[in-house]
Amino acid sequence: DTEVTQTPKHLVMGMTNKKSLKCEQHMGHRAMYWYKQKAKKPPELMFVYSYEKLSINESVPSRFSPECPNSSLLNLHLHALQPEDSALYLCASSQDRASGRWEQYFGPGTRLTVT
Amino acid sequence: AQTVTQSQPEMSVQEAETVTLSCTYDTSESDYYLFWYKQPPSRQMILVIRQEAYKQQNATENRFSVNFQKAAKSFSLKISDSQLGDAAMYFCAYRSKTSGSRLTFGEGTQLTVNP
């Protein structure tokens, strides 16, 4: 099973709204990632959690707030977003070093539109 | 820092024919991973194939195979017997074994399969 799930699939929000994106995996992976992807461009890394601790923050604006409640769940809290934040937000997970397998498995993404 | 270059923004192939997508990368490391991901219009990034740099044998997954030339820092993807479902954006990606979990992506190649 190599499934990563994301909810919602689509989200439209105003600039004053607060919303959250959710990601879940049950593969026992210990690293989880948030990416932002614009049309016809590669994903851009936003955050990495390793063993439920934030290990990488790619200088993402504070209006994006990640949270990792447990090893299977990853949230991205959104507040006061700008129209340029409209994009596809992808979640991914990967195994830890002990397994020797490093590939990232991606979820289907959330299409976010900020109005 | 590592860089990944995909020099073909767009490629097309006739159904049942073979097509090769190019990828070159730059790194000073000797051990790393390389991946090809496929992103169809449904948006989900799907892992197609992985290659470990220390393995000389080229990876193969059914109709997908790679030509890994470590000295030339080249990692091309060959798709045999192309099918309509192969139409997608293909991203080449690099991951260091020693310096964290970050994936470095190329800009992508949009593959069209003509019936």
Coordinates of C-alpha atoms in Angstrom, one line a residue:
Chain A
D1 CA 0.0 0.0 0.0
T2 CA 1.6 3.3 -1.1
E3 CA -1.3 5.6 -0.5
V4 CA -1.2 9.1 0.8
T5 CA -4.6 10.8 1.1
Q6 CA -5.3 14.5 1.2
T7 CA -8.4 16.4 2.0
P8 CA -10.1 18.4 0.6
K9 CA -9.5 18.0 -3.1
H10 CA -10.5 21.5 -3.8
L11 CA -10.7 24.6 -1.6
V12 CA -11.8 28.1 -2.3
M13 CA -11.1 30.6 0.4
G14 CA -11.2 34.4 0.9
M15 CA -8.2 36.3 2.1
T16 CA -9.6 36.6 5.6
N17 CA -10.5 33.0 6.0
K18 CA -8.8 30.3 8.1
K19 CA -8.7 26.8 6.7
S20 CA -6.7 23.7 7.0
L21 CA -5.4 21.1 4.6
K22 CA -5.0 17.5 5.8
C23 CA -2.7 14.7 4.8
E24 CA -2.6 11.1 6.1
Q25 CA -0.5 8.1 5.4
H26 CA -0.5 4.6 6.9
M27 CA 2.7 3.2 5.5
G28 CA 4.7 3.7 8.6
H29 CA 6.7 6.5 7.0
R30 CA 8.5 8.8 9.4
A31 CA 9.1 11.8 7.1
M32 CA 6.3 13.9 5.7
Y33 CA 6.4 16.9 3.4
W34 CA 4.4 19.8 2.1
Y35 CA 4.9 21.1 -1.4
K36 CA 3.4 23.9 -3.4
Q37 CA 3.1 23.5 -7.1
K38 CA 2.2 26.1 -9.7
A39 CA 0.9 25.0 -13.2
K40 CA 3.4 23.3 -15.4
K41 CA 6.2 23.8 -12.8
P42 CA 7.9 21.3 -10.5
P43 CA 6.8 21.1 -6.8
E44 CA 8.5 23.5 -4.5
L45 CA 9.3 22.2 -1.0
M46 CA 7.7 24.1 1.8
F47 CA 8.1 22.0 5.0
V48 CA 9.6 18.7 6.1
Y49 CA 8.7 16.8 9.3
S50 CA 11.0 14.0 10.4
Y51 CA 9.8 11.8 13.3
E52 CA 7.1 14.4 14.0
K53 CA 9.5 17.3 14.3
L54 CA 9.8 20.1 11.9
S55 CA 13.2 19.7 10.2
I56 CA 13.0 22.0 7.2
N57 CA 11.1 25.2 6.7
E58 CA 11.9 26.7 3.4
S59 CA 11.4 30.3 4.5
V60 CA 7.7 29.9 4.1
P61 CA 5.5 32.9 5.1
S62 CA 3.9 32.6 8.5
R63 CA 0.4 32.6 7.0
F64 CA 1.2 28.9 6.3
S65 CA 1.5 26.9 9.6
P66 CA 2.3 23.2 9.5
E67 CA 1.4 20.8 12.2
C68 CA 2.2 17.1 12.7
P69 CA -0.1 15.7 15.4
N70 CA 1.3 12.2 15.0
S71 CA 3.4 10.1 12.6
S72 CA 0.5 9.4 10.3
L73 CA -1.0 12.9 10.0
L74 CA 0.1 16.2 8.6
N75 CA -1.8 19.4 8.6
L76 CA -1.3 22.8 6.9
H77 CA -3.1 25.7 8.5
L78 CA -3.9 28.6 6.3
H79 CA -4.7 32.1 7.4
A80 CA -4.8 35.5 5.6
L81 CA -3.6 34.1 2.3
Q82 CA -2.9 36.1 -0.8
P83 CA -4.2 35.4 -4.3
E84 CA -0.7 34.4 -5.4
D85 CA -0.9 31.5 -2.9
S86 CA -3.4 29.8 -5.2
A87 CA -1.8 26.6 -6.3
L88 CA -1.8 22.8 -5.9
Y89 CA -0.6 21.7 -2.5
L90 CA 0.9 18.3 -2.4
C91 CA 1.7 16.2 0.6
A92 CA 4.3 13.4 0.5
S93 CA 5.8 10.8 2.8
S94 CA 8.9 8.7 2.8
Q95 CA 10.5 6.0 4.8
D96 CA 13.3 6.6 7.3
R97 CA 16.9 5.7 6.8
A98 CA 16.7 2.3 8.5
S99 CA 14.7 0.8 5.6
G100 CA 17.1 2.0 3.0
R101 CA 14.2 3.2 0.8
W102 CA 14.1 7.0 0.3
E103 CA 11.5 7.6 -2.4
Q104 CA 8.7 10.0 -1.6
Y105 CA 5.1 9.0 -2.2
F106 CA 2.7 11.8 -3.1
G107 CA -0.9 12.4 -2.3
P108 CA -3.4 13.6 -5.0
G109 CA -3.1 17.2 -3.8
T110 CA -5.5 20.0 -2.8
R111 CA -6.3 22.6 -5.4
L112 CA -6.4 25.9 -3.5
T113 CA -7.9 29.1 -4.9
V114 CA -7.7 32.3 -2.9
T115 CA -10.2 35.0 -3.9
Chain B
A1 CA 24.0 22.5 -4.6
Q2 CA 22.6 20.0 -6.9
T3 CA 20.8 20.9 -10.1
V4 CA 18.6 18.8 -12.4
T5 CA 18.1 19.8 -16.1
Q6 CA 15.4 18.5 -18.4
S7 CA 16.2 20.0 -21.8
Q8 CA 12.9 18.9 -23.5
P9 CA 9.9 20.9 -22.4
E10 CA 7.7 18.9 -24.7
M11 CA 7.9 15.5 -26.4
S12 CA 5.4 13.5 -28.4
V13 CA 5.2 9.9 -29.4
Q14 CA 2.9 7.7 -31.4
E15 CA 1.0 5.0 -29.6
A16 CA 3.0 1.7 -29.4
E17 CA 6.3 3.5 -30.2
T18 CA 9.3 4.2 -28.0
V19 CA 10.3 7.5 -26.6
T20 CA 13.3 8.7 -24.5
L21 CA 13.1 11.6 -22.1
S22 CA 16.4 13.3 -21.2
C23 CA 17.7 14.3 -17.8
T24 CA 21.1 15.6 -16.7
Y25 CA 22.2 16.6 -13.2
D26 CA 25.0 18.2 -11.5
T27 CA 26.4 17.0 -8.2
S28 CA 29.7 16.6 -6.3
E29 CA 28.4 13.6 -4.4
S30 CA 29.2 10.0 -5.3
D31 CA 26.2 8.3 -3.8
Y32 CA 22.6 9.5 -4.3
Y33 CA 19.2 8.5 -5.7
L34 CA 17.6 9.5 -8.9
F35 CA 13.9 9.2 -9.7
W36 CA 11.4 9.7 -12.5
Y37 CA 7.9 10.9 -11.5
K38 CA 4.9 11.1 -13.7
Q39 CA 2.1 13.6 -13.2
P40 CA -0.9 13.0 -15.4
P41 CA -3.8 15.6 -15.6
S42 CA -5.3 14.0 -12.5
R43 CA -2.4 15.8 -10.7
Q44 CA -1.1 13.0 -8.6
M45 CA 2.7 12.6 -8.7
I46 CA 3.4 8.9 -9.3
L47 CA 6.8 7.3 -8.8
V48 CA 7.8 5.6 -12.1
I49 CA 11.3 4.4 -11.4
R50 CA 14.2 4.8 -9.0
Q51 CA 18.0 4.4 -9.4
E52 CA 20.7 4.2 -6.8
A53 CA 23.9 5.7 -7.9
Y54 CA 26.1 3.0 -6.7
K55 CA 24.2 0.4 -8.7
Q56 CA 25.6 0.1 -12.2
Q57 CA 22.7 -1.9 -13.5
N58 CA 20.0 0.2 -15.1
A59 CA 16.6 0.1 -13.3
T60 CA 13.6 -1.3 -15.2
E61 CA 9.9 -1.3 -14.3
N62 CA 7.8 -3.1 -17.0
R63 CA 7.8 -0.7 -20.0
F64 CA 9.9 1.9 -18.3
S65 CA 13.7 1.7 -18.2
V66 CA 16.5 4.1 -17.5
N67 CA 19.9 4.7 -19.1
F68 CA 22.0 5.8 -16.1
Q69 CA 25.4 7.2 -17.1
K70 CA 27.1 8.2 -13.9
A71 CA 30.2 9.7 -15.4
A72 CA 28.2 11.8 -17.8
K73 CA 25.6 12.6 -15.0
S74 CA 22.8 11.5 -17.3
F75 CA 19.6 9.7 -16.4
S76 CA 17.3 9.2 -19.3
L77 CA 13.9 7.5 -19.2
K78 CA 12.8 5.2 -22.0
I79 CA 9.2 4.3 -22.4
S80 CA 8.5 1.3 -24.7
D81 CA 5.2 0.5 -26.3
S82 CA 3.8 3.9 -25.4
Q83 CA 0.2 3.9 -24.3
L84 CA -2.4 6.8 -24.2
G85 CA -2.2 6.6 -20.4
D86 CA 1.5 7.5 -20.5
A87 CA 0.6 11.1 -21.5
A88 CA 1.7 13.2 -18.5
M89 CA 4.3 15.6 -17.2
Y90 CA 7.5 13.7 -16.3
F91 CA 9.8 15.1 -13.7
C92 CA 13.3 13.9 -13.1
A93 CA 14.4 14.2 -9.4
Y94 CA 17.6 13.9 -7.4
R95 CA 18.0 13.1 -3.7
S96 CA 21.2 13.1 -1.8
K97 CA 22.0 10.2 0.5
T98 CA 23.9 12.2 3.0
S99 CA 22.5 15.7 3.1
G100 CA 18.9 15.5 4.0
S101 CA 15.6 14.5 2.5
R102 CA 15.2 17.2 -0.1
L103 CA 14.2 16.3 -3.6
T104 CA 15.6 18.5 -6.4
F105 CA 13.3 18.4 -9.4
G106 CA 13.9 19.2 -13.1
E107 CA 11.5 21.6 -14.9
G108 CA 9.6 18.7 -16.4
T109 CA 8.9 17.2 -19.8
Q110 CA 5.3 17.2 -21.1
L111 CA 4.7 14.0 -23.0
T112 CA 1.9 13.7 -25.5
V113 CA 0.9 10.3 -26.9
N114 CA -0.8 10.4 -30.3
P115 CA -3.2 7.6 -31.2

